[in-house]
Coordinates of C-alpha atoms in Angstrom, one line a residue:
Chain A
X12 CA 121.8 139.9 76.2
X13 CA 118.3 139.7 77.3
X14 CA 116.5 136.8 79.0
X15 CA 113.6 137.0 76.6
X16 CA 116.1 135.9 74.0
X17 CA 117.2 132.9 76.0
X18 CA 114.0 131.5 77.2
X19 CA 110.6 133.1 76.4
X20 CA 108.3 133.6 79.3
X21 CA 105.3 131.3 79.3
X22 CA 102.1 132.9 80.5
X23 CA 100.7 129.3 81.0
X24 CA 99.6 129.8 84.5
X25 CA 97.3 132.7 83.8
X26 CA 96.0 131.1 80.7
X27 CA 95.1 128.0 82.6
X28 CA 93.3 130.0 85.3
X29 CA 91.2 131.8 82.7
X30 CA 90.2 128.5 81.0
X31 CA 89.0 126.9 84.2
X32 CA 86.4 129.5 84.9
X33 CA 84.9 129.7 81.5
X34 CA 84.9 126.0 80.5
X35 CA 81.6 124.2 79.9
X36 CA 81.1 120.5 80.6
X37 CA 80.9 118.2 77.7
X38 CA 78.1 115.7 77.6
X39 CA 80.3 112.8 78.8
X40 CA 82.0 114.7 81.6
X41 CA 78.5 116.0 82.6
X42 CA 77.2 112.5 82.8
X43 CA 80.3 111.5 84.8
X44 CA 79.9 114.3 87.3
X45 CA 76.2 113.4 87.6
X46 CA 76.9 109.8 88.4
X47 CA 79.7 110.7 90.8
X48 CA 77.5 113.2 92.7
X49 CA 74.5 110.8 92.9
X50 CA 76.7 108.0 94.2
X51 CA 78.3 110.3 96.7
X52 CA 74.9 111.6 97.8
X53 CA 73.3 108.2 98.2
X54 CA 76.2 106.8 100.2
X55 CA 77.3 109.8 102.1
X56 CA 75.5 113.0 102.0
X57 CA 71.9 111.8 102.5
X58 CA 72.7 109.4 105.4
X59 CA 74.7 112.2 107.0
X60 CA 71.9 114.7 106.6
X61 CA 69.5 112.1 108.0
X62 CA 71.6 111.7 111.1
X63 CA 71.8 115.5 111.6
X64 CA 68.0 115.8 111.1
X65 CA 67.3 113.0 113.6
X66 CA 69.9 114.4 116.1
X67 CA 68.3 117.8 116.0
X68 CA 64.6 116.6 115.8
X69 CA 64.1 117.4 119.5
X70 CA 65.1 121.0 118.9
X71 CA 68.1 122.7 120.1
X72 CA 67.4 122.0 123.8
X73 CA 66.8 118.3 123.1
X74 CA 70.1 118.2 121.2
X75 CA 71.9 120.1 123.9
X76 CA 70.5 117.9 126.7
X77 CA 71.5 114.7 124.9
X78 CA 75.1 116.0 124.3
X79 CA 75.6 117.5 127.7
X80 CA 74.3 114.4 129.5
X81 CA 77.1 113.7 132.0
X82 CA 77.8 110.2 130.8
X83 CA 77.7 111.2 127.1
X84 CA 79.9 114.2 127.6
X85 CA 82.5 112.1 129.4
X86 CA 82.4 109.6 126.5
X87 CA 82.9 112.4 123.9
X88 CA 85.8 113.9 125.9
X89 CA 87.5 110.6 126.3
X90 CA 87.1 109.6 122.6
X91 CA 88.1 112.9 121.1
X92 CA 90.9 113.5 123.6
X93 CA 92.4 110.1 123.1
X94 CA 92.0 110.2 119.3
X95 CA 93.9 113.5 119.4
X96 CA 96.7 112.1 121.5
X97 CA 97.0 109.0 119.4
X98 CA 97.1 111.2 116.3
X99 CA 100.0 113.2 117.7
X100 CA 101.9 110.0 118.5
X101 CA 101.2 108.6 115.1
X102 CA 102.4 111.8 113.3
X103 CA 105.8 111.3 115.0
X104 CA 106.1 107.5 115.1
X105 CA 104.5 107.0 111.7
X106 CA 106.9 109.5 110.1
X107 CA 109.8 107.7 111.9
X108 CA 108.7 104.3 110.7
X109 CA 108.3 105.5 107.2
X110 CA 111.7 107.0 107.3
X111 CA 113.3 103.8 108.5
X112 CA 111.5 101.8 105.8
X113 CA 112.5 104.1 103.0
X114 CA 115.9 105.4 103.9
X115 CA 117.5 102.6 105.8
X116 CA 118.5 99.1 104.7
X117 CA 118.3 96.3 107.2
X118 CA 117.6 92.6 107.4
X119 CA 113.9 91.8 107.7
X120 CA 112.9 95.1 106.0
X121 CA 110.5 93.4 103.6
X122 CA 108.9 91.5 106.4
X123 CA 108.3 94.6 108.4
X124 CA 107.0 96.3 105.3
X125 CA 104.2 93.7 105.1
X126 CA 103.6 93.5 108.8
X127 CA 102.9 97.2 109.0
X128 CA 99.6 96.5 107.3
X129 CA 98.3 94.0 109.8
X130 CA 96.2 96.4 111.8
X131 CA 94.5 97.3 108.5
X132 CA 93.8 93.8 107.5
X133 CA 92.9 92.3 110.9
X134 CA 89.2 92.3 111.9
X135 CA 89.1 94.8 114.7
X136 CA 87.5 92.3 117.1
X137 CA 90.5 90.0 116.6
X138 CA 92.7 93.0 117.4
X139 CA 90.6 93.4 120.6
X140 CA 91.2 89.8 121.5
X141 CA 94.9 90.0 120.9
X142 CA 95.1 93.1 123.1
X143 CA 93.0 91.4 125.8
X144 CA 95.2 88.3 125.9
X145 CA 98.4 90.4 126.1
X146 CA 97.4 93.3 128.3
X147 CA 94.3 91.8 130.1
X148 CA 94.0 90.2 133.5
X149 CA 95.9 87.1 132.4
X150 CA 98.7 89.0 130.8
X151 CA 101.8 87.0 130.3
X152 CA 103.8 90.2 130.5
X153 CA 102.3 91.1 133.9
X154 CA 100.8 94.3 132.4
X155 CA 97.1 94.6 133.2
X156 CA 95.3 97.6 131.8
X157 CA 91.9 96.0 131.4
X158 CA 89.0 98.3 132.3
X159 CA 91.3 101.3 132.5
X160 CA 91.8 104.3 130.2
X161 CA 95.2 103.2 128.8
X162 CA 93.3 100.4 127.2
X163 CA 91.4 102.8 125.0
X164 CA 94.7 104.6 124.1
X165 CA 96.4 101.3 123.3
X166 CA 93.6 100.1 121.1
X167 CA 93.5 103.4 119.2
X168 CA 97.2 103.2 118.7
X169 CA 97.0 99.6 117.4
X170 CA 94.4 100.2 114.7
X171 CA 95.7 103.6 113.5
X172 CA 99.4 102.7 113.2
X173 CA 99.5 102.2 109.4
X174 CA 97.9 105.4 108.4
X175 CA 100.7 107.9 108.7
X176 CA 103.3 105.3 107.7
X177 CA 101.4 104.5 104.5
X178 CA 100.7 108.0 103.4
X179 CA 104.2 109.3 104.1
X180 CA 106.2 106.3 102.7
X181 CA 105.5 106.8 99.0
X182 CA 106.1 110.6 99.2
X183 CA 109.4 110.1 101.1
X184 CA 110.5 107.5 98.5
X185 CA 109.9 110.0 95.7
X186 CA 111.8 112.9 97.3
X187 CA 114.6 114.5 95.4
X188 CA 117.8 113.5 97.3
X189 CA 119.8 116.0 95.3
X190 CA 117.7 118.8 96.8
X191 CA 118.9 117.7 100.2
X192 CA 122.5 117.6 99.0
X193 CA 122.1 121.0 97.5
X194 CA 120.9 122.3 100.9
X195 CA 123.8 120.6 102.6
X196 CA 126.4 122.2 100.3
X197 CA 124.7 125.6 101.0
X198 CA 125.5 125.1 104.6
X199 CA 122.4 123.5 106.1
X200 CA 122.8 121.0 108.9
X201 CA 121.1 117.6 108.8
X202 CA 118.4 118.9 111.1
X203 CA 117.9 122.1 109.0
X204 CA 117.7 120.0 105.9
X205 CA 115.0 117.9 107.5
X206 CA 113.0 120.9 108.8
X207 CA 113.3 123.1 105.8
X208 CA 113.5 120.8 102.8
X209 CA 112.1 117.3 103.7
X210 CA 109.4 118.2 106.2
X211 CA 107.6 120.7 104.0
X212 CA 107.4 118.1 101.2
X213 CA 106.0 115.5 103.7
X214 CA 103.5 117.8 105.4
X215 CA 100.6 117.1 103.1
X216 CA 101.1 113.4 103.4
X217 CA 101.5 113.6 107.2
X218 CA 98.3 115.7 107.4
X219 CA 96.4 113.2 105.3
X220 CA 97.6 110.3 107.5
X221 CA 96.8 112.3 110.6
X222 CA 93.2 113.0 109.4
X223 CA 92.7 109.3 108.6
X224 CA 94.2 108.3 112.0
X225 CA 92.0 110.7 113.9
X226 CA 88.8 109.7 112.1
X227 CA 89.6 106.0 112.6
X228 CA 90.3 106.6 116.3
X229 CA 87.0 108.4 116.9
X230 CA 85.0 105.7 115.2
X231 CA 86.8 102.7 116.8
X232 CA 84.7 100.1 118.5
X233 CA 85.8 96.5 118.0
X234 CA 89.4 96.6 119.2
X235 CA 88.7 98.3 122.5
X236 CA 85.3 96.9 123.5
X237 CA 86.8 93.8 125.1
X238 CA 89.8 95.4 126.9
X239 CA 88.3 98.7 128.0
X240 CA 85.4 97.3 129.9
X241 CA 83.1 100.1 128.7
X242 CA 82.8 101.6 132.2
X243 CA 80.5 104.7 132.1
X244 CA 82.3 107.9 133.0
X245 CA 85.7 106.1 132.8
X246 CA 86.4 104.0 129.8
X247 CA 83.2 104.3 127.7
X248 CA 83.8 105.7 124.2
X249 CA 81.2 107.3 122.0
X250 CA 80.7 104.4 119.6
X251 CA 79.8 102.3 122.7
X252 CA 77.6 105.1 124.0
X253 CA 75.8 105.4 120.7
X254 CA 75.2 101.7 120.6
X255 CA 73.8 101.6 124.1
X256 CA 71.6 104.6 123.3
X257 CA 70.1 102.7 120.4
X258 CA 69.7 99.6 122.5
X259 CA 67.7 101.8 125.0
X260 CA 65.5 103.0 122.1
X261 CA 66.9 106.5 122.3
X262 CA 67.7 107.1 118.6
X263 CA 67.6 110.9 118.9
X264 CA 70.3 110.9 121.6
X265 CA 72.4 108.5 119.5
X266 CA 72.0 110.8 116.5
X267 CA 72.9 113.8 118.5
X268 CA 76.2 112.3 119.6
X269 CA 76.8 111.2 116.1
X270 CA 76.2 114.8 114.9
X271 CA 78.8 116.1 117.4
X272 CA 81.3 113.5 116.2
X273 CA 80.6 114.5 112.6
X274 CA 81.2 118.2 113.3
X275 CA 84.4 117.5 115.2
X276 CA 85.8 115.2 112.5
X277 CA 85.0 117.7 109.8
X278 CA 86.6 120.5 111.8
X279 CA 89.7 118.4 112.3
X280 CA 90.0 117.7 108.6
X281 CA 89.6 121.4 107.8
X282 CA 92.1 122.5 110.5
X283 CA 94.7 119.9 109.3
X284 CA 94.3 121.1 105.7
X285 CA 94.8 124.7 106.7
X286 CA 97.8 123.8 108.9
X287 CA 99.4 121.8 106.1
X288 CA 99.0 124.7 103.7
X289 CA 100.6 127.1 106.1
X290 CA 103.5 124.7 106.8
X291 CA 104.2 124.2 103.1
X292 CA 104.1 127.9 102.3
X293 CA 106.4 128.8 105.2
X294 CA 109.1 126.2 104.2
Chain B
X13 CA 146.3 126.1 92.7
X14 CA 142.8 126.3 93.9
X15 CA 141.9 122.6 94.2
X16 CA 144.5 120.0 94.8
X17 CA 143.4 116.4 94.6
X18 CA 146.1 113.9 95.5
X19 CA 146.0 110.1 95.1
X20 CA 142.2 109.8 95.5
X21 CA 140.7 106.3 95.3
X22 CA 137.0 105.4 95.4
X23 CA 135.2 102.1 94.9
X24 CA 131.5 101.2 94.8
X25 CA 131.5 97.6 95.7
X26 CA 133.7 95.9 93.1
X27 CA 133.5 98.9 90.7
X28 CA 136.6 101.1 90.8
X29 CA 135.2 104.6 90.3
X30 CA 138.5 106.5 90.8
X31 CA 141.9 104.9 90.6
X32 CA 144.7 106.9 92.3
X33 CA 143.6 110.3 90.8
X34 CA 145.7 113.4 91.2
X35 CA 144.6 116.7 89.7
X36 CA 145.4 120.3 90.3
X37 CA 142.7 122.8 89.3
X38 CA 143.8 126.4 88.9
X39 CA 142.2 129.4 90.6
X40 CA 139.7 131.6 88.8
X41 CA 139.4 129.4 85.7
X42 CA 136.8 127.3 84.1
X43 CA 137.9 123.7 84.2
X44 CA 136.0 120.8 82.5
X45 CA 136.1 117.2 83.7
X46 CA 135.5 115.4 80.4
X47 CA 134.9 111.8 79.8
X48 CA 132.5 109.0 79.0
X49 CA 129.6 108.1 81.3
X50 CA 130.6 106.0 84.2
X51 CA 134.2 107.1 83.9
X52 CA 134.4 108.6 87.4
X53 CA 134.2 112.3 86.6
X54 CA 130.9 112.9 88.6
X55 CA 132.3 111.0 91.5
X56 CA 135.4 113.2 91.5
X57 CA 133.2 116.3 91.6
X58 CA 131.1 114.9 94.4
X59 CA 134.3 114.1 96.4
X60 CA 135.4 117.7 95.9
X61 CA 132.0 118.8 97.3
X62 CA 132.1 116.4 100.2
X63 CA 128.9 114.7 99.0
X64 CA 131.0 111.5 98.6
X65 CA 134.0 110.5 100.6
X66 CA 137.3 109.2 99.2
X67 CA 138.7 105.9 100.5
X68 CA 142.2 107.3 100.4
X69 CA 143.9 110.4 99.2
X70 CA 143.4 114.1 100.0
X71 CA 141.4 117.1 98.8
X72 CA 142.7 120.6 99.3
X73 CA 140.5 123.6 98.6
X74 CA 142.4 127.0 98.5
X75 CA 145.1 125.6 100.7
X76 CA 142.7 124.2 103.2
X77 CA 142.7 120.4 103.7
X78 CA 139.1 119.5 103.1
X79 CA 139.4 115.7 103.0
X80 CA 137.5 115.2 106.2
X81 CA 135.2 118.3 106.1
X82 CA 131.5 117.8 105.7
X83 CA 129.8 119.5 102.7
X84 CA 128.4 122.2 104.9
X85 CA 131.9 123.4 105.8
X86 CA 133.5 123.4 102.4
X87 CA 132.0 126.6 101.0
X88 CA 131.4 125.1 97.6
X89 CA 128.5 125.9 95.3
X90 CA 127.0 122.8 93.7
X91 CA 124.7 122.7 90.6
X92 CA 123.0 119.4 89.7
X93 CA 122.0 118.1 86.4
X94 CA 118.4 117.9 87.4
X95 CA 118.4 121.3 89.1
X96 CA 117.6 120.0 92.6
X97 CA 115.2 122.9 93.1
X98 CA 113.5 123.4 96.5
X99 CA 110.1 122.9 95.0
X100 CA 108.1 124.4 97.8
X101 CA 110.0 127.7 97.8
X102 CA 109.7 130.6 95.4
X103 CA 112.6 131.4 93.1
X104 CA 113.7 134.2 95.4
X105 CA 113.6 132.0 98.5
X106 CA 115.5 129.3 96.7
X107 CA 118.3 131.8 96.0
X108 CA 118.1 133.2 99.5
X109 CA 118.4 129.8 101.2
X110 CA 122.1 129.7 101.8
X111 CA 122.0 133.3 103.2
X112 CA 119.1 132.5 105.5
X113 CA 121.0 129.5 106.9
X114 CA 123.9 131.9 107.6
X115 CA 121.4 134.2 109.4
X116 CA 122.3 137.3 107.4
X117 CA 120.1 140.4 108.0
X118 CA 116.9 140.5 106.0
X119 CA 117.8 143.7 104.1
X120 CA 121.2 142.3 103.0
X121 CA 119.5 139.0 101.9
X122 CA 116.9 140.9 99.8
X123 CA 119.6 143.1 98.2
X124 CA 121.9 140.1 97.4
X125 CA 119.0 138.0 96.0
X126 CA 117.9 140.8 93.7
X127 CA 121.5 141.3 92.5
X128 CA 121.8 137.6 91.7
X129 CA 118.4 137.4 90.0
X130 CA 119.5 140.2 87.8
X131 CA 122.7 138.4 87.0
X132 CA 120.8 135.3 85.9
X133 CA 117.9 137.3 84.3
X134 CA 115.2 135.9 86.5
X135 CA 114.2 139.1 88.4
X136 CA 110.7 139.1 87.0
X137 CA 110.2 135.4 88.0
X138 CA 111.2 136.0 91.7
X139 CA 107.9 135.0 93.1
X140 CA 107.2 132.0 91.0
X141 CA 107.6 128.4 92.0
X142 CA 110.4 126.4 90.3
X143 CA 107.6 124.2 88.7
X144 CA 106.5 127.3 86.8
X145 CA 109.9 127.8 85.1
X146 CA 111.4 126.1 82.1
X147 CA 114.4 123.8 82.4
X148 CA 116.9 126.5 81.4
X149 CA 115.4 129.0 83.8
X150 CA 115.5 126.4 86.6
X151 CA 119.2 125.8 86.0
X152 CA 119.9 129.5 86.1
X153 CA 118.1 129.7 89.4
X154 CA 120.2 126.8 90.7
X155 CA 123.3 128.7 89.6
X156 CA 122.2 131.9 91.4
X157 CA 121.4 129.8 94.5
X158 CA 124.9 128.3 94.5
X159 CA 126.6 131.7 93.9
X160 CA 124.6 133.4 96.7
X161 CA 126.9 132.1 99.4
X162 CA 130.0 133.4 97.5
X163 CA 131.6 129.9 97.3
X164 CA 135.3 129.5 96.9
X165 CA 134.6 127.1 94.1
X166 CA 131.6 126.4 91.9
X167 CA 131.0 122.8 90.9
X168 CA 128.5 121.9 88.1
X169 CA 127.6 118.3 87.4
X170 CA 126.4 117.9 83.8
X171 CA 124.6 121.3 84.2
X172 CA 123.1 121.3 80.8
X173 CA 122.6 117.6 80.3
X174 CA 118.8 117.6 80.9
X175 CA 118.2 120.5 78.5
X176 CA 117.4 120.3 74.8
X177 CA 120.2 121.1 72.3
X178 CA 119.2 124.7 71.6
X179 CA 118.9 125.8 75.2
X180 CA 122.0 123.9 76.0
X181 CA 124.0 125.9 73.6
X182 CA 122.6 129.2 74.8
X183 CA 123.3 128.4 78.4
X184 CA 126.8 127.3 77.5
X185 CA 127.6 130.7 75.9
X186 CA 126.0 132.3 78.9
X187 CA 128.0 130.3 81.4
X188 CA 131.2 131.4 79.7
X189 CA 130.2 135.0 79.8
X190 CA 129.0 134.7 83.4
X191 CA 132.3 133.3 84.4
X192 CA 134.2 136.2 82.7
X193 CA 132.1 138.5 85.0
X194 CA 132.2 136.5 88.3
X195 CA 135.6 134.8 88.1
X196 CA 134.9 132.2 90.6
X197 CA 136.9 129.0 90.2
X198 CA 134.6 126.7 88.3
X199 CA 134.7 123.0 87.6
X200 CA 132.0 121.4 85.4
X201 CA 131.5 117.8 84.4
X202 CA 130.5 117.0 80.9
X203 CA 130.6 114.1 78.5
X204 CA 130.2 116.4 75.5
X205 CA 133.6 117.2 74.0
X206 CA 132.2 120.1 72.1
X207 CA 130.9 121.7 75.3
X208 CA 134.3 121.2 77.0
X209 CA 136.3 122.6 74.0
X210 CA 134.1 125.6 73.7
X211 CA 133.6 126.7 77.3
X212 CA 136.6 125.5 79.3
X213 CA 140.0 127.1 79.9
X214 CA 141.4 123.8 81.0
X215 CA 140.2 120.2 80.4
X216 CA 140.8 117.1 82.5
X217 CA 140.0 114.0 80.5
X218 CA 138.9 111.1 82.8
X219 CA 138.3 107.6 81.7
X220 CA 137.8 104.4 83.7
X221 CA 138.7 106.1 86.9
X222 CA 142.0 107.5 85.6
X223 CA 143.1 110.9 84.4
X224 CA 144.1 110.5 80.7
X225 CA 145.3 114.0 80.1
X226 CA 145.2 117.5 81.5
X227 CA 145.6 120.6 79.3
X228 CA 144.1 123.5 77.4
X229 CA 141.6 122.7 74.7
X230 CA 144.2 123.4 72.1
X231 CA 146.8 121.2 73.7
X232 CA 144.3 118.3 74.0
X233 CA 143.2 118.7 70.4
X234 CA 146.6 119.2 68.8
X235 CA 148.7 117.0 71.1
X236 CA 146.5 114.2 72.5
X237 CA 148.5 112.1 74.9
X238 CA 147.0 108.8 73.7
X239 CA 144.5 107.4 71.2
X240 CA 141.7 107.5 73.8
X241 CA 142.0 111.3 74.1
X242 CA 142.3 111.7 70.4
X243 CA 139.2 109.5 69.8
X244 CA 137.2 111.2 72.5
X245 CA 137.8 114.8 71.4
X246 CA 136.7 114.4 67.8
X247 CA 136.3 112.1 64.8
X248 CA 139.3 110.0 63.9
X249 CA 140.1 107.6 61.1
X250 CA 143.0 105.2 60.6
X251 CA 145.5 105.3 57.8
X252 CA 148.0 102.5 58.0
X253 CA 149.0 102.4 61.6
X254 CA 148.3 106.0 62.3
X255 CA 145.2 107.7 63.8
X256 CA 144.3 110.9 62.0
X257 CA 141.4 113.4 62.0
X258 CA 139.5 112.9 58.7
X259 CA 139.9 116.6 57.8
X260 CA 143.7 116.3 58.1
X261 CA 143.8 113.9 55.2
X262 CA 144.2 115.0 51.6
X263 CA 142.9 113.3 48.5
X264 CA 144.7 113.6 45.1
X265 CA 144.3 112.0 41.7
X266 CA 146.9 111.1 39.2
X267 CA 150.6 110.3 40.0
X268 CA 151.2 108.3 43.2
X269 CA 153.9 109.8 45.4
X270 CA 155.9 108.1 48.1
X271 CA 153.8 109.2 51.1
X272 CA 150.4 108.5 49.7
X273 CA 148.3 105.4 49.8
X274 CA 146.2 104.3 46.8
X275 CA 142.6 103.4 47.1
X276 CA 139.1 103.4 45.6
X277 CA 136.2 105.7 46.6
X278 CA 133.5 103.5 48.0
X279 CA 131.0 106.0 49.3
X280 CA 130.4 109.8 49.2
X281 CA 128.1 111.4 51.8
X282 CA 127.3 115.1 52.0
X283 CA 126.4 116.6 55.4
X284 CA 125.7 120.3 54.8
X285 CA 129.0 122.1 54.1
X286 CA 131.2 119.0 54.5
X287 CA 131.6 116.0 52.2
X288 CA 132.6 112.7 53.7
X289 CA 134.5 110.4 51.4
X290 CA 135.2 106.8 52.2
X291 CA 138.2 105.3 50.5
X292 CA 139.0 101.6 50.5
X293 CA 142.8 101.0 50.5
X294 CA 142.5 97.3 50.3
X295 CA 142.7 96.3 53.9
X296 CA 141.2 99.5 55.4
X297 CA 138.4 101.9 54.9
X298 CA 139.6 105.5 55.5
X299 CA 137.3 108.4 56.0
X300 CA 138.3 111.7 54.6
X301 CA 136.3 114.9 55.0
X302 CA 136.5 117.7 52.5
X303 CA 134.6 120.9 51.9
X304 CA 132.5 121.3 48.9
X305 CA 135.0 123.3 46.8
X306 CA 137.8 120.9 47.5
X307 CA 135.5 118.0 46.5
X308 CA 134.3 119.6 43.3
X309 CA 137.8 120.5 42.2
X310 CA 138.9 116.9 42.5
X311 CA 136.1 115.9 40.1
X312 CA 135.8 112.4 41.6
X313 CA 132.8 110.1 42.4
X314 CA 132.1 106.6 43.7
X315 CA 134.5 104.1 42.2
X316 CA 137.3 106.7 41.4
X317 CA 141.0 105.8 42.0
X318 CA 142.5 108.3 44.5
X319 CA 145.6 108.8 46.5
X320 CA 145.2 109.5 50.3
X321 CA 147.9 111.3 52.3
X322 CA 148.3 112.9 55.6
X323 CA 148.5 116.7 55.3
X324 CA 151.9 118.2 56.2
X325 CA 152.5 119.6 59.7
X326 CA 149.6 117.7 61.3
X327 CA 150.5 117.3 65.0
X328 CA 147.5 115.3 65.9
X329 CA 149.0 112.0 64.8
X330 CA 149.8 109.1 67.2
X331 CA 150.5 105.5 66.6
X332 CA 147.5 103.4 67.1
X333 CA 147.7 100.8 69.8
X334 CA 148.3 97.4 68.3

């Protein structure tokens, strides 16, 4: 008895690979690609390039001076550091919330499902106002974090909450429960099933949510501007710093900071993607 | 006895999935749980595996009371209808999973995985992902994965249900031969009576949460305990108040004898080698199947007057329920 007799091998994978390299675009797909690239260039690539050009127009030393300016460097550290922390928290809490929403049944689940999106839907300045009235000087809870660094952290947390939840939730809902049962009957504990079967399937979604969450954190303005007080060297974030640079007619400096943020965000997306690939492969 | 199930009850809401079920499954054999969909056979299999818990009753596996044991501790291999492959792991790592959990040395794992992949003829696909395999190959991978941990019993839930007819038949033969090689106590769930009759040493017929009959394929076919079992195991027709297999009826022309019933042929259908003749006996339409030669020698057609009688020494006859 040979296996070739049972089910013939399909060399589909290698055939597909060969086809991809040699294929030519048809007229319609060429047109589609052209439109997509033009749209993307007009909206994203050209403005980005313009920012980089402006930021580096003063030469390397001008760029370096703008970025290492004491106040600017403090703003960058605060923003990136806080966005990083918030992303770590979101990865854990977001996955947990998605788990509860998908795997558990409890009263009020539908309501929670809808409420999760509020930070998406709310204008950020409204979020800022909400945070100010709850955690500001007149806090009914007696918690006053106005003009302090926790305000930045809290504001980031508020606006980035939905990202990991919403990317993980659909993937979790589609997971094959039987694969988990198979792992259990092979002797895997609940924790091992989570780590070796569930987590690898969720990793791409978690990474995507984390990237969104980080990017949103770095760019946040409206929700923290009221509560944080924008104190130079203490609670001033880069978006506020960029705005004040422009108000002081220092466009080059603003663009230089923007360029740094651009590079950091890009690096984070690439690193998350690499991490995610490694996690999935390792299983 | 390898698996002893005693007085097991299971309900899902108002639906009674298992109603006081007791079954003994012998060691080293291939046993089929046969019955219609929703009859409770999959639930019973999942209770044996510990993936579902019984409300009352006990499950013993090889003399060990497993009723309260979690699935991890039961040492059973489970194969699912839809393969339940670990999609992010290669075929070899899928098979190795249970051994890795048990923290066996790497060399031993590699050796055992290769052995199993040879057994299921997937050695050359070891580094592929499950998504690059056909359904039949995936199911063989799932089988190797379940066998890797040397389970005391192997449980298969409609293992060929998701495959097309041709592959299903090939895998069925292959499972039978594999079992003759490996000899692990095997229980598989199926709703396909042909599959059960062909593969199993012993068949447990389950319907509406109850065991209808337990026996070898021959016993079930020749001595069905009731009309449900008889109807489920093959085609039946009714002559008078008796249920009969259509091929156990004889047709004759001419003189009517005492045991025969007269009727008129209303329809003749040919399906390959068999001819299906429908005979109206006035208040009933009886189906009789003949082979081509028998049919030709009778020289009858639609509208012909014939006599129908039950062939002598046919054991598979029970009184139809009123």
